[in-house]
C-alpha positions as protocol buffer text, in pm:
chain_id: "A"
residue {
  index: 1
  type: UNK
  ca { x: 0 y: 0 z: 0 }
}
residue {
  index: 2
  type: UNK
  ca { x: 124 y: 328 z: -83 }
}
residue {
  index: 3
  type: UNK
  ca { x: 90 y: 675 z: 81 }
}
residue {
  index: 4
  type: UNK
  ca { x: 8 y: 976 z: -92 }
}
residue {
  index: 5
  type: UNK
  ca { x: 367 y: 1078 z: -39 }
}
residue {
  index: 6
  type: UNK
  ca { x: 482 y: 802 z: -210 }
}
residue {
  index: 7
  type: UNK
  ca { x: 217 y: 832 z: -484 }
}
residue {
  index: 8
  type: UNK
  ca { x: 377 y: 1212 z: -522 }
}
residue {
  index: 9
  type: UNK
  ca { x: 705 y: 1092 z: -589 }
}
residue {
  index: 10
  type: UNK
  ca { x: 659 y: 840 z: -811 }
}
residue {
  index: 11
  type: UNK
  ca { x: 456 y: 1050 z: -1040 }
}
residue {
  index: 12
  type: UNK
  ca { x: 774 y: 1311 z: -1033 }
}
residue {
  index: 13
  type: UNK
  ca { x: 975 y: 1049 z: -1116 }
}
residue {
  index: 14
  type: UNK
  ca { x: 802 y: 922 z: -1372 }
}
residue {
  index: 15
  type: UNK
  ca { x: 787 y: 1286 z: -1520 }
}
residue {
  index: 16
  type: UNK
  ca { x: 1110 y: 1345 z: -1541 }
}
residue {
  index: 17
  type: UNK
  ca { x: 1204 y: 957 z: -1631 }
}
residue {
  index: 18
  type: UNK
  ca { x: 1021 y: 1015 z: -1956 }
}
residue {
  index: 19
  type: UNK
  ca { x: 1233 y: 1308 z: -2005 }
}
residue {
  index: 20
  type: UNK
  ca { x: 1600 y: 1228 z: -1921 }
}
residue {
  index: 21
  type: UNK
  ca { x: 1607 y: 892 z: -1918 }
}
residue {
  index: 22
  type: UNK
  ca { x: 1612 y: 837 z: -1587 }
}
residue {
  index: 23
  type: UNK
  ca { x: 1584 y: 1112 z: -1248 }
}
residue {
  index: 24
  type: UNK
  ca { x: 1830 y: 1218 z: -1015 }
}
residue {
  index: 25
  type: UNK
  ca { x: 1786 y: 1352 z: -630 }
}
residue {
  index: 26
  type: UNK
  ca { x: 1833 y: 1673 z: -747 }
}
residue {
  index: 27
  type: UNK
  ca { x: 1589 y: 1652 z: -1016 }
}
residue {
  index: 28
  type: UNK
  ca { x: 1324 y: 1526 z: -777 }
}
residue {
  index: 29
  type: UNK
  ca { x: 1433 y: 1758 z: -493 }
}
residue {
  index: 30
  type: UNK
  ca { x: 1419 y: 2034 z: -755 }
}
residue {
  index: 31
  type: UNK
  ca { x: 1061 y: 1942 z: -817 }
}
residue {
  index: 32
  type: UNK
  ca { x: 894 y: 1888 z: -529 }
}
residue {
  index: 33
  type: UNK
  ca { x: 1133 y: 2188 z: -304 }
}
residue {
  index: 34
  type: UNK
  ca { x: 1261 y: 1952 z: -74 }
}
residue {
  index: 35
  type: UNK
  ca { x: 1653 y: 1883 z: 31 }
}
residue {
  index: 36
  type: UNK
  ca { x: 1839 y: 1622 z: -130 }
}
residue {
  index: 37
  type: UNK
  ca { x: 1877 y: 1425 z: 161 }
}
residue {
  index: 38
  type: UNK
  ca { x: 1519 y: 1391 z: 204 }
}
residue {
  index: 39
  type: UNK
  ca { x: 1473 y: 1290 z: -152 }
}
residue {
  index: 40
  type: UNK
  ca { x: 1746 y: 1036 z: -105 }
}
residue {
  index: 41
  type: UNK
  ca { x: 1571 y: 913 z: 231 }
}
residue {
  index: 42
  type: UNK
  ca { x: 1265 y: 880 z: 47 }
}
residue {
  index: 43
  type: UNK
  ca { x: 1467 y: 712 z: -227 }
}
residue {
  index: 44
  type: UNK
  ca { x: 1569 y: 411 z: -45 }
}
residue {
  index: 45
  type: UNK
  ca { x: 1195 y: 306 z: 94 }
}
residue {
  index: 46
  type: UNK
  ca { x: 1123 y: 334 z: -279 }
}
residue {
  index: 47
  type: UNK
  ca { x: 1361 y: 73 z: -350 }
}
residue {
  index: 48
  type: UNK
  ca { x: 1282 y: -120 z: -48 }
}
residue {
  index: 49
  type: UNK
  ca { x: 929 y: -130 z: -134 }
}
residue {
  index: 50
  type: UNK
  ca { x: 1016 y: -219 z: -492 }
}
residue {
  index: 51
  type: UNK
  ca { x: 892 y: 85 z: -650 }
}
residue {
  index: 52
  type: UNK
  ca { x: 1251 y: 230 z: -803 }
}
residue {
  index: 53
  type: UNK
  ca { x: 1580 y: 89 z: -944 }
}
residue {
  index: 54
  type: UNK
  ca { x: 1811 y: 296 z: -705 }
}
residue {
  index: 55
  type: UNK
  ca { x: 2180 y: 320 z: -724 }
}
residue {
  index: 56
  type: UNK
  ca { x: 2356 y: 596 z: -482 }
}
residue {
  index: 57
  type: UNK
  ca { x: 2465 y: 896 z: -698 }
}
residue {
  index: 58
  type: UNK
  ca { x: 2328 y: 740 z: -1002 }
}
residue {
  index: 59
  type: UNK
  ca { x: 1964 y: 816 z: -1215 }
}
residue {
  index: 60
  type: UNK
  ca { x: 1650 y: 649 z: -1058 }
}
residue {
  index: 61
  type: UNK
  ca { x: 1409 y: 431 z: -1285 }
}
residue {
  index: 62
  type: UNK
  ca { x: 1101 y: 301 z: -1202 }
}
residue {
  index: 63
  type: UNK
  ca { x: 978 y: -75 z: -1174 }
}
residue {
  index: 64
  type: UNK
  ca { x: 700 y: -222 z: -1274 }
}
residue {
  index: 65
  type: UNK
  ca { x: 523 y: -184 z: -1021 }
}
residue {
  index: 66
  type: UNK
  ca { x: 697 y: 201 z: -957 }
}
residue {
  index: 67
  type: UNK
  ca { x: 526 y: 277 z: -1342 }
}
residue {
  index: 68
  type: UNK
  ca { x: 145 y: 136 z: -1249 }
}
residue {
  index: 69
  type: UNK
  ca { x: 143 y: 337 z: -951 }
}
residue {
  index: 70
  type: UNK
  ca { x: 291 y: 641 z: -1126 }
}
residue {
  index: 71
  type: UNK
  ca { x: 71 y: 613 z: -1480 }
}
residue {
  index: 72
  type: UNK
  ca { x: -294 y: 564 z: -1226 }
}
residue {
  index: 73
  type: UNK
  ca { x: -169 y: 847 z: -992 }
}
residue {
  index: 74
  type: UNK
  ca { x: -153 y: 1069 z: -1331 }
}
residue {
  index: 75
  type: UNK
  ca { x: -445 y: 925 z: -1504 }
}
residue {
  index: 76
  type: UNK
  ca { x: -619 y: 1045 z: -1133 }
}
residue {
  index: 77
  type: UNK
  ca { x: -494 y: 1369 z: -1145 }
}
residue {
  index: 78
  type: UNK
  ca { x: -555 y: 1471 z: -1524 }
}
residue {
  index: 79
  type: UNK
  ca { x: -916 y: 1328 z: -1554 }
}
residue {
  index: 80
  type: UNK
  ca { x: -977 y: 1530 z: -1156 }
}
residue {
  index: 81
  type: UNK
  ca { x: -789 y: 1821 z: -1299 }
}
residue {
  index: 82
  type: UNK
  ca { x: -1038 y: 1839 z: -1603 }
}
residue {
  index: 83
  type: UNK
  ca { x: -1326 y: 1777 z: -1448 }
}
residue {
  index: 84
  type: UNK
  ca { x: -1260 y: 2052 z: -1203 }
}
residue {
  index: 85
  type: UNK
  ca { x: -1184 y: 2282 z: -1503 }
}
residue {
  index: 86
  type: UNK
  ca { x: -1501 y: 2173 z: -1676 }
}
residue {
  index: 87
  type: UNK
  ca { x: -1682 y: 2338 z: -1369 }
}
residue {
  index: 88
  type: UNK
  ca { x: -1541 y: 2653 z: -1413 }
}
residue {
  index: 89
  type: UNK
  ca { x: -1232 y: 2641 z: -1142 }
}
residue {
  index: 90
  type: UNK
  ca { x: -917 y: 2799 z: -1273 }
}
residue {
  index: 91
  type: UNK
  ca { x: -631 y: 2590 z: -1394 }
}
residue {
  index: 92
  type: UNK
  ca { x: -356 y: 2665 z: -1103 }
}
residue {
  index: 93
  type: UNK
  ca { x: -655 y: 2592 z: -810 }
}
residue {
  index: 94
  type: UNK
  ca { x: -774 y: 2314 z: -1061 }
}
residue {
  index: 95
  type: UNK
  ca { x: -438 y: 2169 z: -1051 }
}
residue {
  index: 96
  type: UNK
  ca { x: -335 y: 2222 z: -646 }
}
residue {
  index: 97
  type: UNK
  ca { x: -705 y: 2094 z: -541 }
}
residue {
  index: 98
  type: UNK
  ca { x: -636 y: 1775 z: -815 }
}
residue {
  index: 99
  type: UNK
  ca { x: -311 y: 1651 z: -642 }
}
residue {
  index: 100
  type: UNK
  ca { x: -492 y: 1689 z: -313 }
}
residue {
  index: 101
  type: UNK
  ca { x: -781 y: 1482 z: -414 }
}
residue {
  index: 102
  type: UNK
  ca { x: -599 y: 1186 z: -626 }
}
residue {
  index: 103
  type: UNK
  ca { x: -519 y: 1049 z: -347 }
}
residue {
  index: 104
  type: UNK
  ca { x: -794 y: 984 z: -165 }
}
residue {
  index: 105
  type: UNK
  ca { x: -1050 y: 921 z: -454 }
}
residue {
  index: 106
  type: UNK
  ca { x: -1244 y: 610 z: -471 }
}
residue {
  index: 107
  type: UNK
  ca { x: -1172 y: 429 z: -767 }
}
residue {
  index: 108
  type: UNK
  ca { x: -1570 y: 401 z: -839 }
}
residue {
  index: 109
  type: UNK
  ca { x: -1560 y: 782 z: -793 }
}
residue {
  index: 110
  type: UNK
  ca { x: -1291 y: 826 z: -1035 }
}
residue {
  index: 111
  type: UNK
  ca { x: -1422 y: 615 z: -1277 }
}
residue {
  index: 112
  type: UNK
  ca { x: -1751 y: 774 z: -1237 }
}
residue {
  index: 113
  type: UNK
  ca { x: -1587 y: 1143 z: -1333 }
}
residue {
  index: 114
  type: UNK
  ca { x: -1379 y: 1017 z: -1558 }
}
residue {
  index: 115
  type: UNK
  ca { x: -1710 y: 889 z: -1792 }
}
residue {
  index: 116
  type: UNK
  ca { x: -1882 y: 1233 z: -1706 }
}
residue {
  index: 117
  type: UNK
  ca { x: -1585 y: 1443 z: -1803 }
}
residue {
  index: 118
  type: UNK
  ca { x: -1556 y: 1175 z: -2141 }
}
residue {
  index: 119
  type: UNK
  ca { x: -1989 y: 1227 z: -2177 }
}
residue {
  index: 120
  type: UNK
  ca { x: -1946 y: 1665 z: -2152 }
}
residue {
  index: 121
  type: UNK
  ca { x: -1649 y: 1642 z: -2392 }
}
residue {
  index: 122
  type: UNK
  ca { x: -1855 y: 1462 z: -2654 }
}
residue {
  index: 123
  type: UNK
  ca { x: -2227 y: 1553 z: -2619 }
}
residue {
  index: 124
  type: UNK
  ca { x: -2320 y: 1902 z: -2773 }
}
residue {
  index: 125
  type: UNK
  ca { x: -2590 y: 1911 z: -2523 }
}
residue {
  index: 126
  type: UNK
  ca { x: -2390 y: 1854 z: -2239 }
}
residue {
  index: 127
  type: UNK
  ca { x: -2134 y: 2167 z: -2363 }
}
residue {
  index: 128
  type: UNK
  ca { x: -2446 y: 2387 z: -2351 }
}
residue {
  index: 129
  type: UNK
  ca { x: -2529 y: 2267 z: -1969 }
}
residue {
  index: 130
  type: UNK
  ca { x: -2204 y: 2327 z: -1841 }
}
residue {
  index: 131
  type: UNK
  ca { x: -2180 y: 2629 z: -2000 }
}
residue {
  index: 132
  type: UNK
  ca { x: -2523 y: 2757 z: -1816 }
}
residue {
  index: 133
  type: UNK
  ca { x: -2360 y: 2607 z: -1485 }
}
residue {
  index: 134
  type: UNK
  ca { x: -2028 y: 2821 z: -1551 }
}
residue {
  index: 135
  type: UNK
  ca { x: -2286 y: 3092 z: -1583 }
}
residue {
  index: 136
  type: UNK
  ca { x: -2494 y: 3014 z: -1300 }
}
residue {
  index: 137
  type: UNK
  ca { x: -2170 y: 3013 z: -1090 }
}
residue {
  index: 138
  type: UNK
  ca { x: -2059 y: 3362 z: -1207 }
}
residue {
  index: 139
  type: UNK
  ca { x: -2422 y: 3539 z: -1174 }
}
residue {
  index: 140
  type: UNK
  ca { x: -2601 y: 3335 z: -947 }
}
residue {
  index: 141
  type: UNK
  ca { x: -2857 y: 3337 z: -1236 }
}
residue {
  index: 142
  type: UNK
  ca { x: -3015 y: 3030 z: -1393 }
}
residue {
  index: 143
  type: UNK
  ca { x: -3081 y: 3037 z: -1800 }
}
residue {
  index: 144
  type: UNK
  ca { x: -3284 y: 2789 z: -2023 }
}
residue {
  index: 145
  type: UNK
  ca { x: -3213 y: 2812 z: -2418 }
}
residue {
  index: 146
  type: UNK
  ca { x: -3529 y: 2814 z: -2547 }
}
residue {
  index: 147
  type: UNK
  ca { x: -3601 y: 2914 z: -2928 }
}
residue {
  index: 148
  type: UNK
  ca { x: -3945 y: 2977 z: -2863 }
}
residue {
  index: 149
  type: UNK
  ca { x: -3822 y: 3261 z: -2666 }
}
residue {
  index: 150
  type: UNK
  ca { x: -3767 y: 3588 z: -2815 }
}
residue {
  index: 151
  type: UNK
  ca { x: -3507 y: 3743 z: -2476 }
}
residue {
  index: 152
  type: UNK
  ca { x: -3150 y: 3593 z: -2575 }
}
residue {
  index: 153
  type: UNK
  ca { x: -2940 y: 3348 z: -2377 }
}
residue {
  index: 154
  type: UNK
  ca { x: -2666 y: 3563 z: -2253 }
}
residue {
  index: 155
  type: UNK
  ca { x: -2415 y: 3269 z: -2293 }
}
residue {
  index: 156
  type: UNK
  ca { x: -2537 y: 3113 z: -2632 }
}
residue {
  index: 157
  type: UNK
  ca { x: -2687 y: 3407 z: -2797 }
}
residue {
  index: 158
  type: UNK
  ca { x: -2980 y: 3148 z: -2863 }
}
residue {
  index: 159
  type: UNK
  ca { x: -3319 y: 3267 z: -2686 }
}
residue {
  index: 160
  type: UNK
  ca { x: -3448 y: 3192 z: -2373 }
}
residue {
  index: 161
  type: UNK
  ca { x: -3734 y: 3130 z: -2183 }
}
């Protein structure tokens, strides 16, 4: 079982893995503002636990096991970070309240966003409702498109009821 700070680090190293290569302390202190001794701490339980390939003073890699951890952390995080951009929040809160929440996210729950977030990306219908909710947030004020309607939606430019 990992912990959320473990989750953290091996999504950094993964990062910076598919960049370089491989990661370094430095890299990973760099990244997450810690000292290198820390990182290097938290490098050995990583390679206790089987996560990382660690060699002192050389580049980390992930296992296996490391890389599943790592790819569902992200997968967590992007699909929570778009959903809580499809609601409106802006992306640096998006992404801060995202890394909070992967980690403690039922995996029904996720899966449950992640279709939703899939459903308002594809559905033209579902664009026009989360538009209105974006809206609703902003003005407190609720809008129907309606083309009946001769007052115009002031999101659309459709009319509204």
């Amino acid at each position: 079982m990992t912990t959320e700070r473990d989750e953290d680090y091996l999504k950094i190293i993964a990062s910076i893995v598919e960049e370089k290569g491989y990661a370094k302390v430095k890299d990973v202190a760099k990244e997450l503002e810690l000292g290198p001794s820390t990182v290097t701490g938290m490098f050995k339980k990583l390679d206790k636990e089987g996560y990382i390939h660690y060699e002192k003073y050389g580049g980390v890699t992930l296992t296996e096991k490391g890389m599943e951890i790592a790819r569902k952390t992200r997968e967590k995080y992007s699909m929570l970070k778009d959903f809580l951009m499809h609601l409106g929040i802006d992306e640096k809160t998006a992404e801060e309240d995202a890394c909070k929440i992967e980690h403690i996210l039922n995996p029904t729950t996720a899966q449950t966003l992640k279709k939703f977030v899939e459903f308002t990306d594809k559905e033209d219908e579902s664009r026009i409702w989360i538009e209105h909710f974006r809206y609703f947030v902003q003005t407190g004020e609720y809008i129907r498109c309606c083309p009946e309607n001769r007052n115009t939606c002031p999101v659309h430019g459709k009319k509204v009821e």
